[in-house]
Short mmCIF file of C-alpha atoms in Angstrom, two decimals:
data_model
loop_
_atom_site.label_atom_id
_atom_site.label_comp_id
_atom_site.label_asym_id
_atom_site.label_seq_id
_atom_site.Cartn_x
_atom_site.Cartn_y
_atom_site.Cartn_z
CA MET A 22 34.66 76.56 21.92
CA ASP A 23 38.00 78.31 21.46
CA LEU A 24 36.22 81.65 21.34
CA ALA A 25 34.42 80.87 24.61
CA ILE A 26 37.67 79.86 26.35
CA SER A 27 39.38 82.97 25.02
CA ALA A 28 36.53 85.17 26.27
CA VAL A 29 36.59 83.57 29.75
CA ALA A 30 40.36 83.86 29.94
CA SER A 31 40.18 87.51 28.91
CA ASP A 32 37.51 88.23 31.51
CA LEU A 33 39.55 86.52 34.27
CA ALA A 34 42.65 88.42 33.26
CA SER A 35 40.75 91.71 33.33
CA ARG A 36 39.37 90.97 36.79
CA PHE A 37 42.82 89.96 38.08
CA ILE A 38 44.39 93.16 36.74
CA SER A 39 41.53 95.20 38.26
CA ILE A 40 42.08 93.59 41.66
CA LEU A 41 45.82 94.30 41.50
CA ILE A 42 45.21 97.93 40.54
CA ASN A 43 42.65 98.31 43.32
CA ARG A 44 44.99 96.82 45.91
CA PHE A 45 47.86 98.99 44.71
CA SER A 46 45.66 102.08 44.96
CA ILE A 47 44.58 101.21 48.51
CA THR A 48 48.18 100.54 49.55
CA SER A 49 49.41 103.78 47.98
CA CYS A 50 46.63 105.74 49.68
CA ALA A 51 47.41 104.16 53.06
CA GLU A 52 51.10 104.92 52.68
CA GLU A 53 50.31 108.55 51.93
CA LYS A 54 48.16 108.69 55.08
CA ALA A 55 51.01 107.14 57.08
CA GLU A 56 53.45 109.77 55.82
CA ARG A 57 51.04 112.60 56.68
CA LEU A 58 50.41 111.06 60.10
CA GLN A 59 54.16 110.92 60.72
CA ARG A 60 54.58 114.61 59.83
CA LEU A 61 51.70 115.67 62.06
CA LEU A 62 53.07 113.57 64.93
CA GLN A 63 56.36 115.44 64.76
CA ARG A 64 54.49 118.74 65.15
CA VAL A 65 52.38 117.54 68.08
CA GLU A 66 55.33 115.89 69.85
CA THR A 67 57.29 119.15 69.58
CA VAL A 68 54.45 121.04 71.26
CA VAL A 69 54.05 118.44 74.02
CA GLU A 70 57.79 118.47 74.71
CA GLU A 71 57.80 122.26 74.88
CA ALA A 72 54.80 122.21 77.25
CA ASP A 73 56.72 119.92 79.60
CA ALA A 74 59.42 122.58 79.87
CA ARG A 75 57.01 125.39 80.87
CA TYR A 76 55.06 126.28 83.99
CA ILE A 77 51.37 126.02 83.01
CA SER A 78 48.94 127.45 85.56
CA ASN A 79 45.86 127.49 83.32
CA SER A 80 43.62 124.47 84.02
CA GLY A 81 42.13 124.63 80.52
CA MET A 82 45.60 124.39 78.98
CA LEU A 83 46.37 121.38 81.17
CA SER A 84 43.20 119.68 79.93
CA GLN A 85 44.19 120.38 76.33
CA LEU A 86 47.69 119.05 77.04
CA ARG A 87 46.17 115.78 78.25
CA MET A 88 44.10 115.52 75.06
CA LEU A 89 47.15 116.21 72.89
CA GLU A 90 49.12 113.49 74.66
CA ASP A 91 46.27 111.01 74.30
CA VAL A 92 45.81 111.55 70.57
CA MET A 93 49.58 111.51 70.05
CA TYR A 94 50.07 108.08 71.64
CA ARG A 95 47.01 106.65 69.87
CA SER A 96 48.41 107.87 66.57
CA TYR A 97 51.84 106.39 67.27
CA HIS A 98 50.15 103.06 68.03
CA ALA A 99 48.15 103.16 64.79
CA LEU A 100 51.25 104.03 62.77
CA HIS A 101 53.28 101.23 64.33
CA THR A 102 50.48 98.72 63.71
CA PHE A 103 50.24 99.80 60.07
CA LYS A 104 53.99 99.48 59.50
CA TYR A 105 54.65 96.23 61.36
CA GLY A 106 51.31 94.63 62.26
CA ASP A 107 50.95 92.65 59.02
CA LEU A 108 54.64 91.94 58.54
CA GLU A 109 55.14 88.92 56.31
CA GLY A 110 56.35 86.01 58.36
CA ALA A 111 55.23 87.48 61.65
CA ASP A 112 54.22 84.94 64.25
CA GLU A 113 50.43 85.00 63.99
CA GLY A 114 50.22 82.40 66.75
CA VAL A 115 51.96 84.80 69.09
CA ARG A 116 49.44 87.54 68.34
CA LYS A 117 46.40 85.32 68.78
CA GLY A 118 47.82 83.78 71.95
CA SER A 119 48.56 87.16 73.49
CA LEU A 120 45.11 88.49 72.70
CA SER A 121 43.38 85.43 74.11
CA LEU A 122 45.33 85.77 77.36
CA TYR A 123 44.52 89.45 77.52
CA PHE A 124 40.78 88.95 77.10
CA ALA A 125 40.85 86.10 79.63
CA ALA A 126 41.45 88.70 82.35
CA PRO A 127 40.78 92.12 80.83
CA LEU A 128 41.89 95.52 81.99
CA LYS A 129 39.09 98.01 81.36
CA ARG A 130 41.47 100.77 80.28
CA PHE A 131 43.03 98.53 77.63
CA GLN A 132 39.94 96.95 76.12
CA ARG A 133 39.34 99.51 73.40
CA SER A 134 42.84 99.04 71.97
CA CYS A 135 43.08 95.26 71.81
CA ALA A 136 40.21 94.50 69.46
CA THR A 137 41.08 93.15 66.03
CA ILE A 138 40.73 96.09 63.63
CA ASP A 139 41.55 96.86 60.05
CA ASN A 140 44.87 98.68 59.89
CA SER A 141 43.82 101.06 57.16
CA HIS A 142 40.66 102.08 58.98
CA ASP A 143 42.63 102.56 62.21
CA LEU A 144 45.15 104.71 60.34
CA GLN A 145 42.38 106.88 58.87
CA SER A 146 40.74 107.31 62.28
CA ALA A 147 44.06 108.29 63.88
CA LEU A 148 44.79 110.75 61.07
CA GLU A 149 41.41 112.45 61.45
CA SER A 150 41.85 112.78 65.22
CA LEU A 151 45.36 114.17 64.86
CA GLU A 152 44.32 116.64 62.17
CA ALA A 153 41.53 117.91 64.43
CA ALA A 154 43.99 118.27 67.32
CA VAL A 155 46.48 120.20 65.19
CA ALA A 156 43.73 122.46 63.84
CA ASN A 157 42.78 123.44 67.41
CA MET A 158 46.38 123.73 68.64
CA THR A 159 47.15 127.29 67.51
CA GLU A 160 45.66 129.05 70.56
CA PHE A 161 47.39 126.56 72.89
CA VAL A 162 50.79 127.26 71.28
CA ILE A 163 50.29 131.04 71.52
CA LEU A 164 49.37 130.82 75.22
CA LEU A 165 52.25 128.41 75.82
CA GLY A 166 54.69 131.05 74.60
CA GLY A 167 53.62 133.27 77.49
CA CYS A 168 54.31 130.60 80.14
CA GLU A 169 57.53 130.81 82.13
CA ARG A 170 60.21 128.35 81.07
CA MET A 171 61.58 125.91 83.63
CA SER A 172 65.30 126.01 84.34
CA ARG A 173 67.06 122.95 82.93
CA ARG A 174 70.39 121.51 84.00
CA PRO A 175 72.89 121.23 81.14
CA TYR A 176 73.00 117.44 81.24
CA ASP A 177 69.22 116.94 81.13
CA THR A 178 69.25 117.06 77.33
CA TYR A 179 71.46 114.00 77.13
CA LEU A 180 69.55 111.72 79.48
CA TYR A 181 67.87 108.59 78.16
CA LEU A 182 64.16 108.01 78.63
CA GLU A 183 64.65 105.53 81.49
CA ASN A 184 66.47 108.22 83.49
CA PHE A 185 63.54 110.61 83.84
CA MET A 186 59.83 110.43 84.53
CA PHE A 187 57.76 109.43 81.51
CA GLY A 188 54.51 111.32 80.91
CA ARG A 189 52.47 112.74 83.81
CA HIS A 190 53.14 116.25 82.46
CA ALA A 191 49.72 117.63 83.35
CA GLU A 192 49.65 115.95 86.79
CA LYS A 193 53.07 117.35 87.65
CA GLN A 194 51.99 120.85 86.64
CA GLN A 195 48.77 120.55 88.64
CA ALA A 196 50.70 119.59 91.79
CA ILE A 197 53.28 122.38 91.37
CA ASN A 198 50.55 124.98 90.87
CA ILE A 199 48.83 123.99 94.11
CA LEU A 200 52.07 124.04 96.11
CA LEU A 201 53.06 127.49 94.85
CA GLN A 202 49.66 129.08 95.43
CA PRO A 203 49.49 131.49 98.42
CA SER A 204 47.79 129.98 101.46
CA PRO A 205 44.55 131.57 102.71
CA LEU A 206 45.21 134.22 105.35
CA ASN A 207 41.98 133.56 107.26
CA THR A 208 42.94 130.08 108.44
CA ASN A 209 45.86 128.34 110.12
CA ALA A 210 44.96 124.95 108.66
CA PRO A 211 47.57 123.79 106.13
CA THR A 212 46.71 123.09 102.49
CA VAL A 213 46.53 119.31 101.98
CA LEU A 214 47.09 117.91 98.47
CA PRO A 215 46.16 114.21 98.12
CA ILE A 216 48.06 112.17 95.49
CA ILE A 217 45.86 109.13 94.92
CA GLY A 218 46.50 106.10 92.71
CA GLY A 219 46.85 102.34 92.63
CA ARG A 220 49.92 100.33 93.54
CA LEU A 221 53.09 101.06 91.53
CA VAL A 222 51.56 103.67 89.20
CA GLY A 223 54.24 106.27 90.01
CA LYS A 224 52.84 108.30 92.93
CA LYS A 225 56.17 108.62 94.76
CA THR A 226 58.04 109.20 91.51
CA LEU A 227 55.71 112.09 90.68
CA VAL A 228 56.14 113.61 94.15
CA ALA A 229 59.93 113.25 93.95
CA HIS A 230 59.99 115.17 90.66
CA VAL A 231 57.64 117.84 91.98
CA CYS A 232 59.86 118.34 95.03
CA ASN A 233 62.93 118.54 92.80
CA ASP A 234 61.49 121.48 90.88
CA ASP A 235 63.55 124.64 91.42
CA LYS A 236 60.54 126.83 92.23
CA VAL A 237 59.21 124.36 94.78
CA ARG A 238 62.61 124.01 96.47
CA ARG A 239 62.94 127.80 96.72
CA HIS A 240 59.37 128.19 97.99
CA PHE A 241 59.80 125.81 100.97
CA SER A 242 62.72 126.03 103.37
CA HIS A 243 62.28 122.39 104.47
CA ILE A 244 60.82 119.23 102.95
CA LEU A 245 59.90 116.53 105.48
CA HIS A 246 59.02 112.89 104.75
CA LEU A 247 56.74 111.02 107.15
CA ASN A 248 54.62 107.88 107.25
CA ARG A 249 52.02 106.50 109.62
CA ASP A 250 54.60 105.27 112.14
CA ASN A 251 56.05 108.76 112.71
CA LEU A 252 53.01 110.83 111.83
CA GLN A 253 53.22 112.86 115.03
CA ILE A 254 57.00 113.08 115.27
CA ILE A 255 57.64 116.68 114.32
CA ASP A 256 60.20 118.81 116.15
CA ARG A 257 58.17 121.99 116.32
CA GLU A 258 61.03 124.11 117.67
CA SER A 259 63.20 123.30 114.64
CA TYR A 260 60.56 124.31 112.10
CA ILE A 261 58.68 127.13 113.82
CA SER A 262 58.27 130.18 111.57
CA ARG A 263 59.77 128.19 108.67
CA ARG A 264 57.62 127.32 105.66
CA ALA A 265 57.80 123.57 105.19
CA LEU A 266 56.40 120.95 102.84
CA VAL A 267 55.39 117.80 104.70
CA ILE A 268 55.04 114.60 102.63
CA VAL A 269 53.18 111.80 104.36
CA GLU A 270 52.39 108.35 102.99
CA LEU A 271 49.46 106.38 104.40
CA THR A 272 48.85 102.75 103.47
CA THR A 273 46.02 102.34 106.01
CA ASP A 274 43.21 104.58 107.20
CA VAL A 275 43.63 106.96 110.12
CA THR A 276 40.98 108.50 112.33
CA ASP A 277 39.82 112.07 111.92
CA GLU A 278 41.18 112.82 115.40
CA GLU A 279 44.67 111.58 114.46
CA TRP A 280 44.68 113.64 111.29
CA THR A 281 43.43 116.77 113.05
CA LYS A 282 46.21 116.45 115.61
CA PHE A 283 48.77 116.03 112.83
CA CYS A 284 47.50 119.09 110.94
CA SER A 285 47.63 121.07 114.17
CA SER A 286 51.35 120.33 114.48
CA VAL A 287 51.88 121.45 110.85
CA SER A 288 49.98 124.68 111.61
CA ASP A 289 52.65 125.53 114.18
CA MET A 290 55.18 125.73 111.37
CA GLY A 291 55.66 128.82 109.22
CA GLN A 292 52.80 130.47 107.33
CA GLY A 293 52.26 128.71 104.00
CA SER A 294 53.39 125.25 105.09
CA LYS A 295 51.63 122.52 103.10
CA VAL A 296 51.04 118.78 103.12
CA ILE A 297 51.19 116.18 100.33
CA LEU A 298 49.27 113.02 101.19
CA ILE A 299 50.32 109.94 99.18
CA THR A 300 47.90 107.03 99.31
CA LYS A 301 46.11 104.38 97.30
CA LEU A 302 43.01 104.65 99.52
CA GLN A 303 40.34 106.74 97.85
CA LYS A 304 38.56 107.39 101.16
CA LEU A 305 41.55 109.33 102.49
CA SER A 306 40.77 112.06 99.96
CA ARG A 307 38.43 113.40 102.65
CA PHE A 308 41.47 114.97 104.29
CA GLY A 309 42.31 117.00 101.20
CA THR A 310 41.63 120.73 101.13
CA VAL A 311 42.14 120.97 97.34
CA LYS A 312 41.24 118.79 94.37
CA PRO A 313 43.35 115.59 94.51
CA VAL A 314 45.79 114.57 91.80
CA CYS A 315 44.65 111.12 90.65
CA LEU A 316 47.07 108.76 88.88
CA ASN A 317 45.71 105.90 86.82
CA ASN A 318 47.48 103.22 84.83
CA LEU A 319 48.90 104.48 81.55
CA SER A 320 46.60 103.97 78.58
CA PHE A 321 47.51 100.99 76.41
CA GLU A 322 48.85 103.22 73.62
CA GLU A 323 50.98 105.27 76.02
CA TYR A 324 52.29 102.17 77.78
CA SER A 325 53.01 100.51 74.43
CA TYR A 326 54.93 103.59 73.26
CA LEU A 327 56.99 103.62 76.46
CA PHE A 328 57.86 99.93 76.15
CA LYS A 329 58.94 100.25 72.51
CA VAL A 330 61.17 103.24 73.20
CA LEU A 331 62.75 101.53 76.21
CA SER A 332 63.30 98.26 74.33
CA PHE A 333 64.98 99.78 71.27
CA GLY A 334 66.80 102.65 72.97
CA SER A 335 68.91 104.45 70.35
CA THR A 336 68.48 101.58 67.85
CA ASN A 337 66.45 102.39 64.73
CA MET A 338 63.30 100.28 64.82
CA ASP A 339 63.11 100.20 61.00
CA ASP A 340 66.39 98.25 60.92
CA HIS A 341 64.74 95.41 62.88
CA PRO A 342 61.24 94.88 61.43
CA ARG A 343 60.86 91.43 62.99
CA LEU A 344 61.59 92.84 66.45
CA ALA A 345 59.26 95.76 65.75
CA SER A 346 56.50 93.23 65.05
CA THR A 347 57.29 91.13 68.13
CA VAL A 348 57.51 94.10 70.52
CA GLN A 349 53.79 94.79 70.08
CA GLU A 350 52.92 91.61 71.99
CA PHE A 351 54.76 92.45 75.23
CA PRO A 352 52.48 95.32 76.37
CA MET A 353 49.42 93.06 76.08
CA LEU A 354 51.04 90.38 78.25
CA LEU A 355 52.59 92.79 80.79
CA ARG A 356 49.25 94.60 81.19
CA GLY A 357 50.52 98.04 82.14
CA SER A 358 53.06 97.11 84.83
CA LEU A 359 55.72 99.84 84.90
CA VAL A 360 58.19 97.72 86.87
CA SER A 361 57.85 94.89 84.33
CA ALA A 362 58.18 97.30 81.41
CA TYR A 363 61.52 98.61 82.62
CA ALA A 364 62.82 95.16 83.66
CA PHE A 365 61.92 93.40 80.39
CA ALA A 366 62.94 96.29 78.14
CA ASP A 367 66.33 96.58 79.82
CA ALA A 368 67.08 92.91 79.07
CA LEU A 369 65.68 92.97 75.51
CA LYS A 370 67.72 96.04 74.58
CA LYS A 371 70.95 94.16 75.34
CA ASN A 372 70.18 91.34 72.89
CA MET A 373 68.65 92.45 69.59
CA SER A 374 67.98 88.89 68.44
CA ALA A 375 64.55 87.94 67.08
CA HIS A 376 64.97 84.41 68.50
CA PHE A 377 65.80 85.78 71.98
CA TRP A 378 62.83 88.18 71.97
CA ALA A 379 60.46 85.42 70.84
CA SER A 380 61.85 83.10 73.54
CA VAL A 381 61.33 85.68 76.31
CA LEU A 382 57.82 86.39 75.05
CA ASP A 383 56.94 82.69 75.00
CA ARG A 384 58.34 82.11 78.50
CA TRP A 385 56.37 85.03 79.96
CA ARG A 386 53.23 83.82 78.23
CA GLY A 387 53.75 80.52 80.04
CA VAL A 388 53.96 82.39 83.37
CA VAL A 389 50.71 84.24 82.62
CA GLU A 390 48.96 81.00 81.64
CA SER A 391 50.11 79.12 84.75
CA ASN A 392 49.02 81.89 87.15
CA LEU A 393 45.67 82.28 85.43
CA SER A 394 45.24 78.51 85.77
CA MET A 395 46.34 78.26 89.42
CA PHE A 396 45.10 81.54 90.90
CA GLY A 397 42.68 82.87 88.29
CA GLU A 398 44.51 86.19 88.06
CA HIS A 399 47.25 87.82 86.04
CA PRO A 400 50.75 87.98 87.63
CA LYS A 401 50.54 91.80 87.70
CA LEU A 402 47.49 91.72 89.96
CA LEU A 403 49.03 89.02 92.18
CA LEU A 404 52.23 91.02 92.70
CA GLU A 405 50.36 94.26 93.36
CA SER A 406 48.30 92.57 96.07
CA ASP A 407 51.40 90.98 97.71
CA ARG A 408 50.40 87.43 96.85
CA PRO A 409 52.75 84.61 95.77
CA THR A 410 53.30 84.44 92.01
CA ASP A 411 54.52 81.34 90.20
CA ILE A 412 57.47 81.98 87.84
CA ALA A 413 58.47 78.35 87.17
CA ARG A 414 57.39 78.49 83.52
CA PHE A 415 59.78 81.37 82.99
CA ILE A 416 62.68 79.00 83.69
CA SER A 417 61.45 76.00 81.69
CA PRO A 418 58.25 73.96 81.25
CA SER A 419 59.76 71.18 83.40
CA THR A 420 60.72 73.39 86.37
CA SER A 421 58.91 72.54 89.58
CA LEU A 422 56.94 75.10 91.58
CA LEU A 423 58.88 78.35 91.97
CA ARG A 424 57.14 81.15 93.84
CA LEU A 425 57.93 84.86 93.80
CA MET A 426 57.00 86.11 97.28
CA PRO A 427 56.08 89.68 98.37
CA PRO A 428 58.93 92.25 98.52
CA ARG A 429 61.32 92.17 101.44
CA SER A 430 62.09 95.26 103.47
CA GLU A 431 65.60 96.70 103.39
CA ALA A 432 66.08 95.83 107.06
CA ASP A 433 65.04 92.23 106.41
CA THR A 434 67.50 91.80 103.53
CA GLN A 435 70.32 93.16 105.69
CA GLU A 436 69.36 91.02 108.67
CA ARG A 437 68.99 87.79 106.63
CA PRO A 438 71.19 88.15 103.52
CA LEU A 439 70.58 85.61 100.74
CA PRO A 440 72.13 85.02 97.31
CA MET A 441 70.86 87.82 95.07
CA LEU A 442 69.88 87.59 91.43
CA THR A 443 68.45 90.29 89.16
CA PHE A 444 65.46 89.67 86.93
CA GLY A 445 67.52 90.82 83.96
CA GLU A 446 70.07 88.07 84.63
CA LEU A 447 67.26 85.52 84.87
CA ILE A 448 65.83 86.71 81.54
CA GLU A 449 69.20 86.42 79.81
CA ASP A 450 70.11 83.01 81.25
CA PRO A 451 67.53 80.91 83.16
CA GLY A 452 70.26 78.36 83.85
CA ILE A 453 71.85 80.55 86.55
CA LEU A 454 68.97 79.86 88.97
CA PRO A 455 70.45 79.24 92.48
CA ARG A 456 69.77 75.86 94.11
CA GLY A 457 68.51 77.16 97.42
CA ASP A 458 66.55 80.20 98.64
CA PHE A 459 67.49 83.50 97.02
CA ASP A 460 66.39 87.11 96.57
CA LEU A 461 65.27 88.31 93.15
CA VAL A 462 65.72 92.01 92.35
CA THR A 463 62.91 92.59 89.87
CA TRP A 464 63.95 96.19 89.24
CA LYS A 465 66.10 98.98 90.64
CA THR A 466 64.88 102.40 89.55
CA LYS A 467 67.32 104.83 87.96
CA ILE A 468 65.37 107.93 89.02
CA ALA A 469 64.13 109.34 92.31
CA PRO A 470 62.97 108.01 94.71
CA TYR A 471 65.46 105.22 93.75
CA CYS A 472 63.44 102.20 94.88
CA GLN A 473 64.67 98.62 94.71
CA TYR A 474 62.13 95.78 94.49
CA VAL A 475 63.55 92.68 96.16
CA HIS A 476 61.41 89.52 96.30
CA PHE A 477 62.17 86.38 98.31
CA VAL A 478 62.13 83.18 96.23
CA PRO A 479 62.16 79.90 98.19
CA ALA A 480 63.96 76.92 96.67
CA ALA A 481 61.94 75.06 94.04
CA HIS A 482 61.92 71.93 96.20
CA ALA A 483 60.66 73.75 99.31
CA GLU A 484 57.44 72.26 100.69
CA GLN A 485 56.39 75.22 102.79
CA LYS A 486 52.96 76.63 102.09
CA PRO A 487 52.70 80.16 100.75
CA GLU A 488 50.76 81.22 103.84
CA MET A 489 53.67 80.18 106.08
CA LEU A 490 56.15 82.04 103.92
CA LEU A 491 54.02 85.16 103.96
CA SER A 492 53.89 85.22 107.73
CA ARG A 493 57.71 85.13 107.88
CA ARG A 494 58.14 88.10 105.57
CA LYS A 495 57.91 91.65 106.87
CA ARG A 496 55.97 93.96 104.66
CA PRO A 497 58.37 96.58 103.30
CA SER A 498 57.89 100.24 103.97
CA LEU A 499 56.58 101.99 100.86
CA PHE A 500 57.59 105.33 102.31
CA LEU A 501 59.81 107.59 100.18
#
């Protein structure tokens, strides 16, 4: 009997030791992969950063730049998940809750990144993709060395990420190339470049940065900004024989006759004058004379990277592993909203407390749940379609109905001034909520075109219907 017990105990001990050795081997192998992935990421990021500082006219190089950026952000996401995704003591309920809310109203572009996957397998997949990208990068780097370098102002090196446009390198280059190309000599019709994308994806920000490029500013003697209301208001005598860039934003369709008349007035300007058409309406691409620049939402990995960098700023993420684990949940709940990313990250960066971050995350989850319950849609989609959005749960579970209404125009805020509160202040201290009606500044951009998003918020006890409130609000001009 003793021999049998001894044999069983020996067998169990052997199996236990084997399991420990196997786990240690897997962990060591994964850590080696993570280190190699980190080294490769530094190489790829250096190339991408250098590409952003060069004029690239080759369409094939622009396509390869997009692929490099995509694999870079996917690899950063895999590395972050490996380092912090299984952190001991992490709030598993937070992760499951965020994922369930995400899948309740999915974004097609984010679906592939939100599935539950094995971290080690994800790390291996990212490493293989990055190794393939680096192996094919040599020709791109050689060609990049022959591209003209952009002039940089001395202070550009010291700017933080929130003070300049994130990503969109290839789209910016594509737009600049079209604007600098010589116009056909056999026609007086101006070149029309459509910039097409959904609400708040950065169309006007992209155009502002393109227009701020030194080559573009030297190429055009004048840059005009128009919208539908003043589409035909062009002083021809002031711009005759002067090459001009006309930027027009259209939020509604126009007839072919109206557009032809507008283009005729641009034709009276100097040879080489061009038009940038900013719109979210795909059908207006029919007015374009060149291939449009299309802006989509950032991929989940790219958006996640942006949010993490904004939230931590100059703080080392490794010094705050609990925050590094928590920060992964925000991108899933914010669902790609750039305005929300900057607003939330700005508040989180000022308070590096795990309790504060968890509290903000829980409050926003409550807002998402309440809007999905009441309206069947995520707050991001409600705000982008100018519909009332309930934010009561962001204050406290017991707060009565509190609606965030569509943005107010600048003229409306000046004509009817109300107490003003920033979203950052509301995040930091929900107790400062005014008793009556007030304006909520969800975000004020720090880069051109320097937009400010001001939403009217009626008092919590107000009994007016959302439809009545909507009719009293003037839709703001989205013109640059």
